[in-house]
């Protein structure tokens, strides 16, 4: 692997650890916990791991007696997030600190490698190559869902063969839910293997009172903000384009909100607000159109619009349309397929209920086609493939043309489109993510050494210096409730959507009128690793505002 | 303007100047020059500014007597490029060093502001806010072409009113060509105004023996390489996508080539090579397909493909098709428009000559439609709107499906698409561009002080320390030849295409077999401003290899 100069220089960075984890550690148990909702059901599903106490590590002056070596397996699950390599480095250093003979095994290409017994031993030489780098390429990642007993049993074979004491699963809400189910199962059969989760996702929707943020959110939003800032500087120099910028982040709008706080775009749509206000697609378009018209009156025919990836699913009317389309096209798949290309739109319109037909008719042709053609293996519309940024700009353009004819608009509208996702998921972790991830991994080693299972590694108090960070473990069941998935009620970790009453949204909403009217662009620039602390070491504004 | 922390910290950076420009300067004239071709025609068109000597500045121990104050006007012309603000800061500091009473005026929104007398005085307070920042927003930019006598005369009115001695035009090849025409005109009428050009363009195609690189190329390619690197790390972690990445850069492929040298993608298409080998679109597709098939045999169904924006125009067959389409649709515009949407493709096929009809028929429907529908005000196909990255991936996908049916391919092909342009044009300038631009501007002030006109500011020896940079002026006519533009022969600065015999391309071509077969990805990471010199101060590999 040929290394860039930055990679070489960055390898020397020593991630910060919470003060408490630097020396001898003792574990302090809090009170028994309960799930965020549906207590009885969750308790029933997790008889062995429900109600465990919250754990906190404290410094201990007592010399801890020598611990036995620990063998640990680690899995990277789901989409990449900056800092995964540092979780693994921290875990490696943590178990080596406990006992030099401890070993770390990495299962390859995600949970699939665990089930299929594909693994490598992660030695000091390998780890060294990946410290402070982005990506999950040290062992790869994958989306196989660990949810079946057969998978658990199959995995247990390799754990036993390798004499592995604990499995660390680095993943998002679904993967950590599965980690909890696995922990419960291994406990129930006395498998003798602990399971510990680590909160990963750039989406920022895996958080609660005790998990302040998921790792990767910091770096990814900083990369996107760099790009948005660059585009805004271009926008303000050329003064002739509207840039519609879609940002990855599945359902929640945390990424869009954080980027909006960082860059102060002309407009930023927040899906959770669209849903709360029961806005239609036309309402969203109208909001953009009105801003564009106001600006054109002041000679400003340019601006930026941030759009969260999940928007379309938060618009109640579109959600209903998609649901009916899914049913319709499943029920009459062959009839639809028999229609000639040019007739399909009409056929769909005739077969939808009146309300949904109206929404469908309002969609530009390309998007309407996407809704009926691009379907996943289950026949469902693949919402993530919908180019919402183009959909909105096309509808905005159409509306502006009508208003121009009516003499209500006299500006120029030239849109540009961008979608940022893969650009940030594997970026070199910011100092914050490098530190946080390393600490999460190191802390996971401490949890393993405490003998617990079904916990998520928790490092908090993150707006303070790393020295003051609080480290410990949170029972995963504590974050769970029951939700409907594929028609069945399932125990899942509650997703954190943007809280419309929280500080980050409040500060954004106080700012936005000014942004819509003028040019309030901020240009954050690229992530810096070597400069002054106020440039290199700031957490996200979301985290800062949430804990102010 | 709310400033980001990086912006605040970066404001303090002091750009490096060539050693010779730091103290007293004397100008040394070289021999008379001639144009790169078409000497007689160019000389005839530029009787007053042809054949001027190349100028070099040298340190002088003589104390220079006090110079009179100089009033200068500056114009940012065309697309943004990182560092424009530093050219202006350097120019400002340069004329202030000559005489504290000197004044700098900025014409607003490009050449249009010059013609329409829209300007501001650029004071020390204003300049201070923009030092070392990206963008052209200090005065804005625009694409009005300065080519008519009426514009020159109109502009002269404001120059005279403001008592301006010299006009500095910061632009690409076209803008500098126009600067030369303007210089010639003002000289011919004894207007008493000098005109000096500065070589700007991220495309990197404004260069020759004496202009080693245009400013902005360094930063823009570093931003794109950061993003490509991030995508490659993602690609190598998930191991399931082919990323087709189109890179801005009009006709020449310098940007794609530089990014390929920096990031070592699986494949990178170089338009100049496609043209030289007279490859068809199918040939390009076949090259990609073959690489994908080879990789699939080793279980690698992932990779990255860099595509220069101008590719499509370099494919001889497509070039011919576009030429005939332009003629056809101009001649039979109303007949075409009268056709029903679904019939247009067939109509075009029937009206094209046989060879071009075949090429047209081979294009995916969406692209074929783009070629006929999206036309500029002159009725021409807007090649820059063609989503070449999607065109290629669609054709590759189609071909792979056929080969799969024939049992010749057994992999999975999932493409992702990216287009990077606006993300880099206004990025914060790298140390290189910050220094180079500041020096170009400062040097322009020295040229003005020497009383010359029709020169381009030239700073070279750029792979050495700034201390050793050579500063001077190059007569713009020296870079010119005659080319056909809109049916007429015009004097223009010769565009520098990728030299297929040059070192950068040679090194790339030696590397690419390995890249196509394995994973040779390099991850450059974001531009750093504060770290070790080997991270922060490297010029582009293109520049380095060209001068090795």
Tab-separated table of C-alpha atoms in Angstrom, chain A residues 115-334:
chain	number	residue	atom	x	y	z
A	115	UNK	CA	-20.930	-16.857	10.045
A	116	UNK	CA	-18.648	-18.220	7.318
A	117	UNK	CA	-15.546	-18.376	9.528
A	118	UNK	CA	-13.542	-15.904	7.445
A	119	UNK	CA	-11.093	-14.095	9.686
A	120	UNK	CA	-7.561	-12.872	10.229
A	121	UNK	CA	-5.593	-12.307	13.384
A	122	UNK	CA	-4.985	-8.606	13.845
A	123	UNK	CA	-1.379	-8.310	14.909
A	124	UNK	CA	0.512	-5.219	16.031
A	125	UNK	CA	2.042	-4.907	12.544
A	126	UNK	CA	-1.326	-4.873	10.849
A	127	UNK	CA	-2.889	-2.487	13.364
A	128	UNK	CA	0.022	-0.105	12.925
A	129	UNK	CA	-0.814	0.350	9.240
A	130	UNK	CA	-4.328	1.513	10.009
A	131	UNK	CA	-4.094	3.805	13.026
A	132	UNK	CA	-5.869	7.127	12.461
A	133	UNK	CA	-6.938	6.204	8.950
A	134	UNK	CA	-10.436	6.255	7.491
A	135	UNK	CA	-12.239	3.295	5.988
A	136	UNK	CA	-13.124	-0.180	7.156
A	137	UNK	CA	-10.667	-1.853	4.826
A	138	UNK	CA	-8.592	-3.405	7.594
A	139	UNK	CA	-11.112	-6.280	7.638
A	140	UNK	CA	-13.889	-4.949	5.390
A	141	UNK	CA	-17.540	-4.539	6.246
A	142	UNK	CA	-20.812	-6.041	5.092
A	143	UNK	CA	-24.565	-5.901	5.519
A	144	UNK	CA	-25.394	-9.514	6.366
A	145	UNK	CA	-27.909	-9.351	9.213
A	146	UNK	CA	-27.022	-11.427	12.254
A	147	UNK	CA	-30.476	-12.450	13.442
A	148	UNK	CA	-30.938	-16.170	13.149
A	149	UNK	CA	-30.104	-18.847	15.722
A	150	UNK	CA	-28.324	-20.888	13.036
A	151	UNK	CA	-26.005	-17.944	12.381
A	152	UNK	CA	-25.353	-17.552	16.099
A	153	UNK	CA	-24.538	-21.265	16.454
A	154	UNK	CA	-22.389	-21.288	13.334
A	155	UNK	CA	-20.491	-18.273	14.627
A	156	UNK	CA	-20.045	-19.860	18.009
A	157	UNK	CA	-18.105	-22.710	16.398
A	158	UNK	CA	-15.361	-20.385	15.239
A	159	UNK	CA	-15.399	-18.461	18.516
A	160	UNK	CA	-14.825	-21.686	20.371
A	161	UNK	CA	-12.175	-22.845	17.940
A	162	UNK	CA	-10.254	-19.600	18.379
A	163	UNK	CA	-10.866	-19.590	22.103
A	164	UNK	CA	-12.536	-16.202	21.829
A	165	UNK	CA	-13.955	-14.746	25.050
A	166	UNK	CA	-15.797	-11.796	23.630
A	167	UNK	CA	-17.161	-10.463	20.376
A	168	UNK	CA	-17.197	-6.727	19.648
A	169	UNK	CA	-19.715	-5.612	17.048
A	170	UNK	CA	-19.145	-2.169	15.594
A	171	UNK	CA	-22.357	-1.062	13.988
A	172	UNK	CA	-25.446	1.131	13.831
A	173	UNK	CA	-28.777	0.729	15.563
A	174	UNK	CA	-29.760	-2.475	13.732
A	175	UNK	CA	-26.377	-4.116	14.266
A	176	UNK	CA	-26.395	-3.214	17.949
A	177	UNK	CA	-29.932	-4.548	18.269
A	178	UNK	CA	-28.674	-7.795	16.789
A	179	UNK	CA	-25.662	-7.683	19.123
A	180	UNK	CA	-28.090	-7.550	22.058
A	181	UNK	CA	-30.066	-10.512	20.711
A	182	UNK	CA	-26.811	-12.421	20.252
A	183	UNK	CA	-25.654	-11.522	23.775
A	184	UNK	CA	-28.963	-12.751	25.181
A	185	UNK	CA	-28.739	-15.975	23.200
A	186	UNK	CA	-25.133	-16.756	24.207
A	187	UNK	CA	-25.978	-16.009	27.817
A	188	UNK	CA	-29.059	-18.233	27.642
A	189	UNK	CA	-27.043	-21.205	26.425
A	190	UNK	CA	-24.085	-20.427	28.666
A	191	UNK	CA	-21.860	-20.126	25.610
A	192	UNK	CA	-19.262	-18.291	27.625
A	193	UNK	CA	-18.878	-15.493	25.076
A	194	UNK	CA	-19.557	-11.869	25.894
A	195	UNK	CA	-20.954	-9.497	23.262
A	196	UNK	CA	-20.190	-5.777	23.305
A	197	UNK	CA	-21.475	-3.163	20.838
A	198	UNK	CA	-19.951	0.085	19.607
A	199	UNK	CA	-22.107	2.964	18.323
A	200	UNK	CA	-21.213	3.616	14.688
A	201	UNK	CA	-23.033	5.585	12.025
A	202	UNK	CA	-22.409	8.790	10.150
A	203	UNK	CA	-26.198	9.319	10.215
A	204	UNK	CA	-26.062	10.413	13.855
A	205	UNK	CA	-29.356	8.668	14.687
A	206	UNK	CA	-27.889	6.247	17.221
A	207	UNK	CA	-27.825	8.438	20.293
A	208	UNK	CA	-29.635	8.979	23.565
A	209	UNK	CA	-28.953	10.255	27.064
A	210	UNK	CA	-26.001	7.944	27.506
A	211	UNK	CA	-24.672	7.638	23.972
A	212	UNK	CA	-24.058	11.278	23.104
A	213	UNK	CA	-23.141	10.618	19.496
A	214	UNK	CA	-22.264	7.784	17.159
A	215	UNK	CA	-18.772	7.815	15.758
A	216	UNK	CA	-18.161	9.034	12.224
A	217	UNK	CA	-20.846	11.721	12.372
A	218	UNK	CA	-18.233	14.315	13.290
A	219	UNK	CA	-15.884	13.620	10.390
A	220	UNK	CA	-18.528	12.963	7.742
A	221	UNK	CA	-20.396	16.187	8.486
A	222	UNK	CA	-17.107	18.087	8.438
A	223	UNK	CA	-16.249	16.706	4.994
A	224	UNK	CA	-19.713	17.529	3.681
A	225	UNK	CA	-19.495	20.992	5.252
A	226	UNK	CA	-16.133	21.553	3.578
A	227	UNK	CA	-17.733	20.750	0.219
A	228	UNK	CA	-20.884	22.761	0.865
A	229	UNK	CA	-18.715	25.700	1.947
A	230	UNK	CA	-16.649	25.422	-1.236
A	231	UNK	CA	-19.796	25.311	-3.348
A	232	UNK	CA	-21.198	28.288	-1.467
A	233	UNK	CA	-18.084	30.311	-2.089
A	234	UNK	CA	-18.439	29.458	-5.775
A	235	UNK	CA	-22.127	30.280	-5.638
A	236	UNK	CA	-21.408	33.660	-4.099
A	237	UNK	CA	-18.654	34.387	-6.637
A	238	UNK	CA	-20.570	33.467	-9.796
A	239	UNK	CA	-23.971	34.540	-8.428
A	240	UNK	CA	-25.920	32.605	-11.001
A	241	UNK	CA	-26.736	29.130	-9.725
A	242	UNK	CA	-28.975	27.474	-7.197
A	243	UNK	CA	-27.153	24.446	-5.860
A	244	UNK	CA	-29.418	21.631	-4.665
A	245	UNK	CA	-27.292	19.464	-2.403
A	246	UNK	CA	-28.585	16.139	-1.145
A	247	UNK	CA	-26.838	14.691	1.886
A	248	UNK	CA	-26.653	11.064	2.881
A	249	UNK	CA	-28.210	10.060	6.168
A	250	UNK	CA	-31.053	7.594	5.627
A	251	UNK	CA	-34.111	8.687	7.538
A	252	UNK	CA	-32.990	11.217	10.151
A	253	UNK	CA	-31.869	14.724	9.139
A	254	UNK	CA	-29.027	15.107	11.635
A	255	UNK	CA	-26.408	15.363	8.893
A	256	UNK	CA	-28.303	18.054	7.003
A	257	UNK	CA	-28.940	19.966	10.233
A	258	UNK	CA	-25.318	19.825	11.362
A	259	UNK	CA	-24.103	20.911	7.923
A	260	UNK	CA	-26.632	23.745	7.929
A	261	UNK	CA	-25.335	24.923	11.311
A	262	UNK	CA	-21.768	24.753	9.999
A	263	UNK	CA	-22.310	26.398	6.624
A	264	UNK	CA	-25.475	28.515	6.891
A	265	UNK	CA	-26.955	27.727	3.485
A	266	UNK	CA	-29.807	29.672	1.919
A	267	UNK	CA	-32.237	26.878	2.792
A	268	UNK	CA	-32.114	23.530	4.520
A	269	UNK	CA	-35.053	21.141	4.573
A	270	UNK	CA	-35.435	19.105	7.760
A	271	UNK	CA	-37.513	15.970	7.164
A	272	UNK	CA	-38.753	15.766	10.734
A	273	UNK	CA	-40.191	19.259	10.430
A	274	UNK	CA	-41.820	18.464	7.095
A	275	UNK	CA	-43.511	15.492	8.740
A	276	UNK	CA	-44.528	17.388	11.862
A	277	UNK	CA	-46.106	20.125	9.776
A	278	UNK	CA	-47.712	17.520	7.513
A	279	UNK	CA	-46.291	19.277	4.477
A	280	UNK	CA	-46.986	17.991	0.994
A	281	UNK	CA	-44.324	17.839	-1.692
A	282	UNK	CA	-45.924	20.952	-3.187
A	283	UNK	CA	-45.592	22.716	0.169
A	284	UNK	CA	-41.867	21.978	0.234
A	285	UNK	CA	-41.539	23.206	-3.346
A	286	UNK	CA	-43.547	26.325	-2.532
A	287	UNK	CA	-41.264	27.157	0.376
A	288	UNK	CA	-38.227	26.991	-1.885
A	289	UNK	CA	-40.021	28.913	-4.641
A	290	UNK	CA	-40.996	31.721	-2.281
A	291	UNK	CA	-37.436	32.131	-1.091
A	292	UNK	CA	-36.184	32.204	-4.669
A	293	UNK	CA	-38.723	34.843	-5.636
A	294	UNK	CA	-37.871	37.034	-2.644
A	295	UNK	CA	-34.182	36.823	-3.439
A	296	UNK	CA	-34.752	37.585	-7.126
A	297	UNK	CA	-36.381	40.862	-6.132
A	298	UNK	CA	-33.040	41.871	-4.643
A	299	UNK	CA	-31.165	40.721	-7.737
A	300	UNK	CA	-30.004	37.527	-6.061
A	301	UNK	CA	-30.596	34.590	-8.391
A	302	UNK	CA	-28.360	32.212	-6.505
A	303	UNK	CA	-28.276	30.165	-3.355
A	304	UNK	CA	-27.886	26.743	-1.803
A	305	UNK	CA	-30.508	24.256	-0.666
A	306	UNK	CA	-29.591	21.319	1.580
A	307	UNK	CA	-31.809	18.260	1.272
A	308	UNK	CA	-31.680	15.261	3.605
A	309	UNK	CA	-31.618	11.920	1.805
A	310	UNK	CA	-34.647	10.615	3.661
A	311	UNK	CA	-36.911	13.574	2.900
A	312	UNK	CA	-39.244	11.854	0.497
A	313	UNK	CA	-40.293	9.267	3.072
A	314	UNK	CA	-41.176	11.944	5.601
A	315	UNK	CA	-43.715	13.608	3.344
A	316	UNK	CA	-46.945	11.993	4.486
A	317	UNK	CA	-48.597	12.108	1.050
A	318	UNK	CA	-45.580	10.589	-0.708
A	319	UNK	CA	-45.286	7.944	1.995
A	320	UNK	CA	-48.881	6.919	1.321
A	321	UNK	CA	-48.297	6.918	-2.420
A	322	UNK	CA	-45.247	4.692	-2.069
A	323	UNK	CA	-47.158	2.292	0.168
A	324	UNK	CA	-49.972	1.972	-2.374
A	325	UNK	CA	-47.500	1.661	-5.255
A	326	UNK	CA	-45.732	-1.159	-3.443
A	327	UNK	CA	-49.028	-3.015	-3.016
A	328	UNK	CA	-50.294	-2.263	-6.515
A	329	UNK	CA	-47.158	-3.285	-8.346
A	330	UNK	CA	-46.804	-6.421	-6.258
A	331	UNK	CA	-50.414	-7.437	-6.909
A	332	UNK	CA	-50.428	-6.609	-10.622
A	333	UNK	CA	-46.767	-7.067	-11.507
A	334	UNK	CA	-47.325	-8.907	-14.781
